[in-house]
Short mmCIF file of C-alpha atoms and ligand atoms in Angstrom, two decimals:
data_model
loop_
_atom_site.label_atom_id
_atom_site.label_comp_id
_atom_site.label_asym_id
_atom_site.label_seq_id
_atom_site.Cartn_x
_atom_site.Cartn_y
_atom_site.Cartn_z
CA MET A 1 -3.76 -0.48 33.77
CA GLY A 2 -4.57 2.93 35.35
CA LYS A 3 -0.82 3.65 35.62
CA LEU A 4 0.06 2.61 32.08
CA ILE A 5 -2.95 4.90 30.89
CA ASP A 6 -1.47 7.75 32.82
CA ARG A 7 1.94 7.29 31.16
CA PHE A 8 0.19 7.75 27.88
CA ARG A 9 -1.57 10.84 28.99
CA ASN A 10 1.55 12.33 30.40
CA LYS A 11 3.65 11.38 27.39
CA GLN A 12 5.97 9.34 29.56
CA ALA A 13 5.66 5.97 27.83
CA HIS A 14 8.40 4.63 25.83
CA VAL A 15 6.99 3.60 22.35
CA VAL A 16 8.71 1.02 19.81
CA VAL A 17 7.50 0.78 16.42
CA MET A 18 8.50 -2.58 14.70
CA GLY A 19 9.13 -2.20 11.01
CA LEU A 20 10.06 1.38 9.63
CA GLY A 21 8.53 1.23 6.14
CA TYR A 22 5.70 3.24 4.54
CA VAL A 23 3.54 2.67 7.53
CA GLY A 24 5.99 2.61 10.41
CA LEU A 25 8.03 5.49 9.83
CA PRO A 26 5.25 7.99 9.58
CA LEU A 27 3.67 6.34 12.65
CA ALA A 28 6.90 6.59 14.59
CA VAL A 29 7.18 10.22 13.73
CA ALA A 30 3.57 11.00 14.70
CA PHE A 31 4.27 9.33 18.06
CA ALA A 32 7.51 11.46 18.52
CA GLU A 33 5.74 14.56 17.39
CA ALA A 34 3.14 13.81 20.07
CA GLY A 35 5.99 13.94 22.75
CA PHE A 36 6.68 10.21 23.24
CA ASP A 37 10.09 8.77 23.34
CA VAL A 38 10.00 6.64 20.24
CA THR A 39 12.53 4.00 19.06
CA GLY A 40 11.93 2.57 15.44
CA LEU A 41 13.08 -1.00 15.29
CA ASP A 42 13.88 -2.60 11.80
CA LEU A 43 15.83 -5.43 10.61
CA ASP A 44 17.30 -3.37 7.85
CA ASP A 45 20.38 -1.66 9.11
CA ASN A 46 20.10 0.94 6.14
CA LYS A 47 16.87 2.18 7.56
CA ALA A 48 18.03 2.63 11.17
CA SER A 49 21.23 4.35 10.18
CA ALA A 50 19.36 6.63 7.74
CA ILE A 51 17.13 7.81 10.57
CA LEU A 52 19.92 8.21 13.00
CA ASN A 53 21.44 10.39 10.22
CA GLY A 54 18.46 12.46 9.93
CA LYS A 55 17.53 11.17 6.50
CA SER A 56 13.99 10.01 5.40
CA TYR A 57 13.52 7.45 2.73
CA ILE A 58 9.60 7.90 2.70
CA GLN A 59 8.42 10.53 0.50
CA ASP A 60 5.73 11.67 2.89
CA VAL A 61 8.24 12.20 5.64
CA PRO A 62 10.56 15.33 5.29
CA ASP A 63 14.33 14.94 6.11
CA GLU A 64 14.02 18.07 8.22
CA GLN A 65 11.31 16.45 10.42
CA VAL A 66 13.40 13.39 10.98
CA GLN A 67 16.41 15.66 11.83
CA ARG A 68 14.43 17.71 14.34
CA LEU A 69 13.15 14.67 16.14
CA VAL A 70 16.41 12.82 16.19
CA ALA A 71 18.30 16.07 17.55
CA SER A 72 15.59 16.43 20.15
CA GLY A 73 15.99 12.85 21.34
CA LYS A 74 12.40 11.99 20.61
CA LEU A 75 13.18 9.63 17.79
CA LYS A 76 15.75 6.94 17.88
CA ALA A 77 16.21 3.97 15.59
CA THR A 78 17.74 0.43 15.99
CA THR A 79 18.21 -3.03 14.81
CA SER A 80 18.52 -4.46 18.34
CA PHE A 81 15.44 -6.28 19.62
CA GLY A 82 16.75 -5.67 23.13
CA VAL A 83 14.92 -2.28 22.94
CA LEU A 84 11.60 -4.11 23.57
CA ARG A 85 12.71 -4.92 27.14
CA GLN A 86 12.04 -1.03 28.15
CA ALA A 87 9.03 -0.67 25.77
CA ASP A 88 5.79 0.42 27.31
CA ALA A 89 3.91 0.14 23.94
CA VAL A 90 4.78 -1.56 20.69
CA SER A 91 3.23 -1.06 17.18
CA ILE A 92 4.08 -3.85 14.73
CA CYS A 93 4.06 -2.59 11.07
CA VAL A 94 5.76 -5.40 9.24
CA PRO A 95 4.83 -6.46 5.81
CA THR A 96 1.97 -8.99 4.93
CA PRO A 97 2.57 -10.06 1.32
CA LEU A 98 1.11 -12.91 -0.58
CA ARG A 99 3.07 -16.14 -1.30
CA LYS A 100 3.51 -17.20 -4.97
CA THR A 101 0.51 -19.59 -4.58
CA GLY A 102 -1.69 -16.54 -3.59
CA ASP A 103 -1.88 -17.53 0.10
CA PRO A 104 -1.10 -15.05 2.80
CA ASP A 105 2.46 -14.94 3.99
CA LEU A 106 2.36 -14.19 7.71
CA SER A 107 6.13 -15.00 8.17
CA PHE A 108 7.06 -11.37 9.03
CA ILE A 109 4.35 -11.24 11.73
CA LEU A 110 5.41 -14.57 13.12
CA SER A 111 8.90 -13.57 13.34
CA ALA A 112 8.34 -10.25 14.72
CA THR A 113 5.89 -11.73 17.41
CA ASP A 114 8.49 -14.31 18.32
CA GLU A 115 11.04 -11.68 19.07
CA LEU A 116 8.48 -9.61 20.95
CA ALA A 117 7.59 -12.77 23.09
CA LYS A 118 11.05 -12.88 24.34
CA TYR A 119 10.68 -9.28 25.99
CA ILE A 120 6.98 -9.16 26.73
CA HIS A 121 6.51 -7.82 30.29
CA PRO A 122 3.60 -6.73 32.59
CA ASP A 123 2.12 -3.16 31.78
CA MET A 124 2.84 -3.53 28.14
CA VAL A 125 0.47 -2.73 25.20
CA VAL A 126 0.98 -4.21 21.75
CA VAL A 127 -0.93 -3.05 18.53
CA LEU A 128 -0.71 -4.97 15.23
CA GLU A 129 -0.97 -2.57 12.42
CA SER A 130 -0.24 -4.87 9.49
CA THR A 131 -3.20 -5.52 7.26
CA THR A 132 -4.22 -9.17 7.74
CA TYR A 133 -7.20 -11.67 7.95
CA PRO A 134 -9.65 -11.37 10.75
CA GLY A 135 -8.41 -13.45 13.48
CA THR A 136 -4.86 -12.90 13.28
CA THR A 137 -4.39 -10.91 16.37
CA ARG A 138 -6.31 -13.43 18.50
CA GLU A 139 -5.32 -16.67 16.92
CA ILE A 140 -1.62 -15.89 16.07
CA LEU A 141 -0.29 -13.05 18.34
CA LEU A 142 -2.17 -13.92 21.46
CA PRO A 143 -1.04 -17.49 21.95
CA LYS A 144 2.61 -16.52 21.13
CA LEU A 145 2.57 -13.61 23.68
CA THR A 146 1.05 -15.66 26.50
CA GLU A 147 2.73 -19.05 26.08
CA ASN A 148 5.56 -19.51 28.56
CA THR A 149 5.10 -15.88 29.96
CA GLY A 150 2.20 -16.45 32.35
CA LEU A 151 0.90 -13.13 31.55
CA LYS A 152 -2.90 -12.72 31.51
CA ILE A 153 -4.32 -10.65 28.65
CA GLY A 154 -6.27 -7.67 29.64
CA GLU A 155 -4.93 -7.56 33.11
CA ASP A 156 -1.04 -7.99 32.80
CA PHE A 157 -0.57 -6.86 29.18
CA PHE A 158 -2.85 -5.49 26.38
CA LEU A 159 -3.21 -6.40 22.72
CA ALA A 160 -5.20 -4.71 19.83
CA PHE A 161 -5.57 -4.36 16.23
CA SER A 162 -5.41 -0.90 14.53
CA PRO A 163 -5.31 -0.87 10.77
CA GLU A 164 -3.24 1.64 8.87
CA ARG A 165 -5.03 3.80 6.31
CA VAL A 166 -2.23 5.83 4.98
CA ASP A 167 -2.38 6.86 1.42
CA PRO A 168 1.23 7.54 0.24
CA GLY A 169 1.54 10.73 -1.58
CA ARG A 170 -1.63 12.22 0.01
CA THR A 171 -1.35 15.51 1.87
CA ASP A 172 -5.04 16.23 2.87
CA TRP A 173 -5.16 13.17 5.13
CA THR A 174 -2.16 12.22 7.11
CA THR A 175 -1.14 9.78 9.75
CA PHE A 176 -2.01 12.31 12.50
CA THR A 177 -5.58 13.35 10.83
CA MET A 178 -6.80 10.09 9.54
CA PRO A 179 -9.35 8.56 11.97
CA LYS A 180 -7.72 5.47 13.53
CA VAL A 181 -9.93 2.35 13.95
CA LEU A 182 -8.93 0.18 16.82
CA GLY A 183 -10.33 -2.93 18.54
CA GLY A 184 -8.82 -4.96 21.42
CA ILE A 185 -8.87 -8.54 22.50
CA THR A 186 -10.68 -7.40 25.57
CA SER A 187 -12.35 -4.05 26.49
CA ASN A 188 -9.40 -3.38 28.76
CA CYS A 189 -7.06 -3.70 25.68
CA THR A 190 -9.16 -1.41 23.84
CA GLU A 191 -9.14 1.21 26.47
CA VAL A 192 -5.35 1.11 27.16
CA ALA A 193 -4.58 1.09 23.36
CA ALA A 194 -7.06 3.99 22.76
CA ALA A 195 -5.34 5.94 25.60
CA TRP A 196 -2.03 5.58 23.68
CA TYR A 197 -3.26 6.18 20.04
CA GLY A 198 -5.59 8.97 21.39
CA ALA A 199 -2.59 10.75 22.93
CA ALA A 200 -0.94 11.05 19.56
CA LEU A 201 -3.48 11.02 16.78
CA GLN A 202 -6.52 13.18 16.18
CA THR A 203 -9.39 10.83 16.13
CA VAL A 204 -9.69 7.11 17.45
CA VAL A 205 -12.62 5.11 16.70
CA THR A 206 -12.94 2.06 18.86
CA VAL A 207 -14.86 -1.10 17.85
CA SER A 208 -15.88 -3.96 20.11
CA SER A 209 -13.10 -6.43 19.10
CA ALA A 210 -9.82 -7.14 17.18
CA GLU A 211 -11.70 -8.72 14.47
CA ALA A 212 -14.06 -6.07 13.90
CA ALA A 213 -11.12 -3.78 13.37
CA GLU A 214 -9.38 -6.48 11.10
CA MET A 215 -12.43 -6.73 9.18
CA ALA A 216 -13.11 -3.02 8.68
CA LYS A 217 -9.86 -2.67 7.06
CA LEU A 218 -10.55 -5.50 4.56
CA LEU A 219 -13.98 -4.07 3.92
CA GLU A 220 -12.35 -0.75 2.92
CA ASN A 221 -9.73 -2.24 0.57
CA THR A 222 -12.11 -4.90 -0.82
CA PHE A 223 -14.75 -2.23 -1.64
CA ARG A 224 -12.02 -0.32 -3.57
CA MET A 225 -10.82 -3.56 -5.28
CA ILE A 226 -14.29 -4.60 -6.43
CA ASN A 227 -15.34 -1.26 -7.62
CA ILE A 228 -12.03 -0.76 -9.56
CA GLY A 229 -12.77 -4.38 -11.07
CA MET A 230 -16.25 -3.26 -11.81
CA VAL A 231 -15.18 -0.08 -13.70
CA ASN A 232 -12.27 -2.18 -15.52
CA GLU A 233 -15.00 -4.52 -16.81
CA MET A 234 -17.05 -1.49 -17.78
CA ALA A 235 -13.99 -0.35 -19.97
CA ILE A 236 -13.78 -3.63 -21.59
CA MET A 237 -17.66 -3.63 -22.32
CA CYS A 238 -17.50 -0.05 -23.74
CA ASP A 239 -14.38 -1.00 -25.84
CA ARG A 240 -16.63 -3.78 -27.50
CA MET A 241 -19.30 -1.37 -28.04
CA GLY A 242 -17.13 1.49 -29.23
CA VAL A 243 -18.44 3.72 -26.41
CA ASP A 244 -15.95 6.19 -24.74
CA VAL A 245 -15.77 4.88 -21.07
CA TRP A 246 -14.22 8.17 -19.76
CA GLU A 247 -17.06 10.06 -20.99
CA VAL A 248 -19.42 7.78 -19.56
CA ILE A 249 -17.94 7.77 -15.97
CA ASP A 250 -17.83 11.66 -16.08
CA ALA A 251 -21.55 11.56 -16.92
CA ALA A 252 -22.43 9.17 -14.37
CA ALA A 253 -20.53 11.16 -11.81
CA THR A 254 -22.80 14.16 -12.30
CA LYS A 255 -25.21 12.33 -10.07
CA PRO A 256 -25.17 14.12 -6.80
CA PHE A 257 -25.68 10.95 -4.79
CA GLY A 258 -25.55 7.11 -5.05
CA PHE A 259 -22.50 7.00 -7.28
CA MET A 260 -18.89 7.12 -6.51
CA LYS A 261 -16.25 7.67 -9.12
CA PHE A 262 -13.77 4.98 -9.80
CA LEU A 263 -11.43 4.87 -12.78
CA PRO A 264 -10.23 2.13 -14.94
CA GLY A 265 -6.61 1.38 -15.76
CA PRO A 266 -3.95 -1.06 -16.78
CA GLY A 267 -4.39 -2.95 -13.46
CA LEU A 268 -4.08 -2.76 -9.70
CA GLY A 269 -0.82 -1.95 -7.96
CA GLY A 270 0.47 -1.40 -4.68
CA HIS A 271 0.96 -3.40 -1.35
CA CYS A 272 -2.78 -3.12 -0.34
CA ILE A 273 -5.81 -3.17 -2.84
CA PRO A 274 -4.47 -6.12 -4.95
CA ILE A 275 -3.49 -8.30 -1.95
CA ASP A 276 -5.64 -7.50 1.08
CA PRO A 277 -8.90 -8.83 -0.17
CA LEU A 278 -7.22 -12.15 -0.96
CA TYR A 279 -6.35 -12.52 2.74
CA LEU A 280 -10.16 -12.46 3.35
CA SER A 281 -11.06 -14.74 0.52
CA TRP A 282 -8.18 -17.24 1.85
CA LYS A 283 -9.67 -17.10 5.34
CA MET A 284 -13.32 -17.54 4.08
CA LYS A 285 -12.17 -21.07 2.57
CA SER A 286 -11.75 -22.20 6.14
CA PHE A 287 -15.38 -21.36 6.57
CA ASN A 288 -16.38 -23.27 3.51
CA TYR A 289 -17.21 -19.94 1.88
CA ASN A 290 -16.27 -18.81 -1.48
CA ALA A 291 -15.77 -15.16 -1.58
CA ARG A 292 -17.16 -14.54 -5.09
CA PHE A 293 -17.00 -10.83 -5.52
CA ILE A 294 -13.32 -10.78 -4.46
CA GLU A 295 -12.40 -13.62 -6.76
CA LEU A 296 -14.22 -12.12 -9.72
CA ALA A 297 -12.84 -8.68 -9.29
CA SER A 298 -9.43 -10.12 -8.80
CA GLU A 299 -9.69 -12.09 -12.13
CA ILE A 300 -10.70 -9.02 -14.14
CA ASN A 301 -8.12 -6.74 -12.48
CA THR A 302 -5.37 -9.20 -13.23
CA ASN A 303 -6.23 -9.47 -16.65
CA MET A 304 -6.03 -5.60 -17.26
CA PRO A 305 -2.38 -5.62 -18.18
CA ARG A 306 -3.19 -7.94 -20.94
CA PHE A 307 -5.95 -5.70 -22.21
CA ALA A 308 -3.52 -2.79 -22.11
CA VAL A 309 -1.03 -4.81 -24.07
CA SER A 310 -3.86 -5.72 -26.72
CA LYS A 311 -4.28 -1.92 -27.10
CA VAL A 312 -0.59 -1.70 -28.06
CA GLN A 313 -1.07 -4.38 -30.61
CA ASP A 314 -4.08 -2.74 -32.02
CA ALA A 315 -2.15 0.57 -32.18
CA LEU A 316 0.63 -1.03 -34.12
CA ASN A 317 -1.73 -2.94 -36.23
CA GLY A 318 -3.26 0.40 -37.29
CA ILE A 319 0.09 1.63 -38.86
CA ALA A 320 0.87 -1.89 -40.21
CA LYS A 321 3.84 -2.55 -37.95
CA SER A 322 4.54 -5.93 -36.23
CA VAL A 323 4.81 -6.06 -32.60
CA LYS A 324 7.96 -8.04 -32.63
CA GLY A 325 10.93 -5.70 -32.84
CA SER A 326 8.83 -2.48 -32.27
CA GLN A 327 10.12 -0.04 -29.80
CA VAL A 328 7.71 0.83 -27.11
CA LEU A 329 8.31 3.49 -24.32
CA VAL A 330 6.40 2.94 -21.06
CA LEU A 331 5.73 6.26 -19.14
CA GLY A 332 5.32 5.80 -15.59
CA VAL A 333 6.00 2.58 -13.78
CA ALA A 334 4.98 3.52 -10.20
CA TYR A 335 1.67 1.93 -9.08
CA LYS A 336 0.02 5.17 -8.86
CA PRO A 337 0.80 8.92 -9.79
CA ASN A 338 3.45 10.98 -7.93
CA ILE A 339 4.86 8.35 -5.80
CA ASP A 340 8.13 6.12 -5.91
CA ASP A 341 6.44 2.86 -5.02
CA LEU A 342 6.86 0.01 -7.55
CA ARG A 343 5.25 -2.75 -5.54
CA GLU A 344 2.74 -4.92 -7.52
CA SER A 345 2.71 -2.22 -10.17
CA PRO A 346 0.87 -3.27 -13.39
CA ALA A 347 3.60 -1.70 -15.43
CA LEU A 348 5.64 -4.58 -14.50
CA ASP A 349 3.24 -7.02 -15.97
CA VAL A 350 2.91 -4.89 -19.14
CA ILE A 351 6.54 -4.58 -19.50
CA HIS A 352 6.97 -8.43 -19.12
CA LEU A 353 4.05 -9.15 -21.54
CA LEU A 354 5.48 -6.92 -24.16
CA GLN A 355 8.92 -8.34 -23.92
CA GLN A 356 7.55 -11.76 -24.27
CA LYS A 357 6.03 -10.53 -27.58
CA GLY A 358 9.52 -9.45 -28.69
CA VAL A 359 8.97 -5.70 -28.16
CA VAL A 360 12.01 -3.68 -27.38
CA VAL A 361 10.63 -1.92 -24.17
CA SER A 362 12.22 1.23 -22.49
CA TYR A 363 10.62 3.19 -19.71
CA HIS A 364 10.55 6.60 -18.10
CA ASP A 365 9.61 7.59 -14.46
CA PRO A 366 10.71 10.42 -12.65
CA TYR A 367 10.40 8.76 -9.25
CA ILE A 368 11.87 5.30 -10.22
CA PRO A 369 15.36 5.64 -11.85
CA HIS A 370 15.85 1.86 -12.06
CA PHE A 371 14.23 -1.41 -11.00
CA LYS A 372 15.31 -5.08 -11.09
CA GLN A 373 13.47 -7.56 -13.35
CA ASP A 374 13.89 -11.50 -13.12
CA ASP A 375 16.72 -11.26 -15.71
CA GLY A 376 18.34 -7.97 -15.24
CA GLU A 377 17.82 -4.28 -14.46
CA MET A 378 15.98 -1.50 -16.35
CA HIS A 379 16.92 2.03 -16.05
CA SER A 380 14.69 5.01 -16.79
CA VAL A 381 15.58 6.77 -20.07
CA PRO A 382 17.90 9.75 -19.59
CA ASP A 383 16.20 12.03 -22.20
CA LEU A 384 12.43 11.82 -22.02
CA MET A 385 11.45 13.84 -24.95
CA SER A 386 14.02 12.23 -27.39
CA ALA A 387 12.75 8.82 -26.24
CA VAL A 388 9.06 9.82 -26.72
CA SER A 389 9.82 10.97 -30.49
CA SER A 390 11.82 7.93 -31.34
CA ALA A 391 9.49 5.14 -29.97
CA ASP A 392 7.00 3.55 -32.27
CA VAL A 393 4.45 3.62 -29.49
CA VAL A 394 4.37 5.57 -26.13
CA VAL A 395 2.25 3.68 -23.50
CA ILE A 396 0.92 5.88 -20.58
CA ILE A 397 0.76 3.61 -17.68
CA THR A 398 1.17 6.07 -14.63
CA ASN A 399 -0.20 9.56 -15.10
CA HIS A 400 2.49 11.47 -13.08
CA SER A 401 1.38 14.96 -12.86
CA GLU A 402 4.76 16.53 -13.86
CA TYR A 403 4.63 15.14 -17.40
CA ASP A 404 4.05 17.71 -20.10
CA TYR A 405 1.33 15.82 -21.71
CA ALA A 406 0.83 18.36 -24.51
CA ALA A 407 4.49 18.18 -25.42
CA ILE A 408 4.25 14.35 -25.29
CA LEU A 409 1.19 14.32 -27.61
CA ASP A 410 3.07 16.67 -30.14
CA SER A 411 6.28 14.45 -30.19
CA ALA A 412 5.04 11.03 -30.18
CA SER A 413 3.98 9.21 -33.32
CA LEU A 414 1.55 6.77 -31.54
CA ILE A 415 0.33 6.78 -28.02
CA VAL A 416 -1.65 4.16 -25.84
CA ASP A 417 -3.24 6.00 -23.00
CA THR A 418 -4.51 3.69 -20.48
CA ARG A 419 -5.14 6.55 -17.97
CA ASN A 420 -6.87 9.18 -20.02
CA ALA A 421 -3.98 11.52 -19.12
CA LEU A 422 -4.44 13.38 -22.34
CA GLY A 423 -8.16 14.01 -21.70
CA SER A 424 -10.02 15.39 -24.71
CA LYS A 425 -7.04 16.12 -26.72
CA GLY A 426 -6.31 12.48 -26.68
CA LYS A 427 -9.88 11.63 -27.71
CA GLU A 428 -9.53 13.96 -30.63
CA SER A 429 -6.09 12.89 -31.73
CA PRO A 430 -5.95 10.17 -34.49
CA LYS A 431 -2.58 9.15 -33.12
CA VAL A 432 -3.99 8.29 -29.62
CA VAL A 433 -5.55 4.97 -28.69
CA ARG A 434 -7.48 5.07 -25.41
CA LEU A 435 -8.42 2.49 -22.92
N1 LIG B 1 2.10 0.96 2.27
C1 LIG B 1 0.90 1.41 2.33
O1 LIG B 1 0.44 2.29 1.81
C2 LIG B 1 -0.09 0.70 3.53
C3 LIG B 1 -1.19 1.21 3.67
C4 LIG B 1 -2.02 0.59 4.70
C5 LIG B 1 -1.54 -0.47 5.38
N2 LIG B 1 -0.26 -1.14 4.83
C6 LIG B 1 0.08 -2.50 5.67
O2 LIG B 1 1.08 -2.11 6.58
C7 LIG B 1 2.05 -3.17 6.76
C8 LIG B 1 3.39 -2.73 6.50
O3 LIG B 1 3.55 -2.07 5.11
P1 LIG B 1 4.46 -1.10 4.57
O4 LIG B 1 4.08 -0.70 3.24
O5 LIG B 1 4.96 -0.17 5.60
O6 LIG B 1 5.78 -2.24 4.36
P2 LIG B 1 7.36 -1.98 4.27
O7 LIG B 1 7.89 -3.04 3.49
O8 LIG B 1 7.44 -0.62 3.56
O9 LIG B 1 7.96 -1.77 5.63
C9 LIG B 1 8.08 -2.97 6.59
C10 LIG B 1 9.30 -2.85 7.21
O10 LIG B 1 9.20 -3.96 8.21
C11 LIG B 1 10.65 -4.47 8.32
N3 LIG B 1 10.43 -5.83 9.12
C12 LIG B 1 10.21 -7.00 8.61
N4 LIG B 1 10.26 -7.79 9.56
C13 LIG B 1 10.60 -7.27 10.58
C14 LIG B 1 10.82 -7.71 11.88
N5 LIG B 1 10.72 -8.99 12.31
N6 LIG B 1 11.22 -6.71 12.98
C15 LIG B 1 11.25 -5.50 12.64
N7 LIG B 1 11.13 -4.87 11.43
C16 LIG B 1 10.75 -5.86 10.44
C17 LIG B 1 11.13 -4.42 6.93
O11 LIG B 1 12.52 -4.36 7.03
C18 LIG B 1 10.62 -3.24 6.48
O12 LIG B 1 11.55 -1.93 6.70
C19 LIG B 1 1.58 -4.31 5.59
O13 LIG B 1 0.62 -5.16 6.30
C20 LIG B 1 0.64 -3.50 4.68
O14 LIG B 1 -0.26 -4.27 4.11
C21 LIG B 1 0.57 -0.60 4.08
#
């Protein structure tokens, strides 16, 4: 254990990051920047080749940084699991989606751990980063890594959980500066993993168990999901009463303490907030406990795309036009502003619901040139302003900052603004319907 810790302090350890997506690539880059020899391991040959060719496919990681780290030999990439044989330290950053039934899909964690189990050896430390329900590290990873290996946890090898908190598109908090919560299966595991992460990241916050670290991540994301659900319901209630929810939120936010601003919108998106709390509510069922806050917020948030579509119907009704056959332009399909991530985006539901009603839908997004639907592919309109002026209704779903909202307001004949992107100008304009 002491020797392994020294290898981290002296930056001599060989680090492998399994899964080179939104989480894994920035983490691999942070370890390489700290001076470790890092190999990124992914099933996707395109990702490994891109890195070896000095190309980043993650917006927050510049090409130049990948080129520099690859040229210096600090960063490598591969699809070959054999690289785990030489690894001192392994971070697992594979996806944790939901199944169609709403249950956790741990298949990526299971297959990554099965591969790792073939190569686990003494003096190795493994950290799971994928968001998951409390208990996964101990109940799923630990048996797989000890079965048939004869290795003893906390003595021969070390296992911990450390949740990733990256917020794509954010520049004030990065993988390096974001405090990293970490909890091991044993106290030795915590100590070794903290020596590794502490040698590369600015602040490591240790907790007493892997379960506490797993739960901390779910508390953070459940907090956001429930507060967004609450403010979405506030938007629905304000709508019924004819009160401007945006004005109400701004007024409440003048309170210097005890209030935190959350904004309503057309629904939740991304790989984390809509999904992670459901991992917790699923796990709680095995304790005969119904996680009511989570279920309620999920129900409200899931219905927000329908609420947004009802606003489009109201807008068309106001000009005596039928929904069927109308031309609707959706502005922004990414799940949040200024990023290129479409996962779980409410725009997909809004588009689908509009199409079901016979609407002719087009979209524009500077970050997402095209995307697949169940029955085909959609492409971003090439000429934004001509699409804005020819649409019956423009629906602002994602408030990307590069849009010229004043020009859009001038050119459009009718706008549904689900994000208050037009601000007070939208409030004053008779051609704008707001959430
Ligand atoms: N994206 C975010 O903003 C974010 C933030 C915090 C936490 N997380 C969590 O981090 C985890 C990873 O998310 P992500 O957004 O990076 O996912 P992602 O889909 O962008 O990347 C995951 C990568 O893992 C690879 N992979 C899958 N199985 C593998 C295996 N067996 N071996 C090696 N590579 C494998 C995939 O090919 C993919 O490149 C998830 O649990 C997610 O909930 C994500």
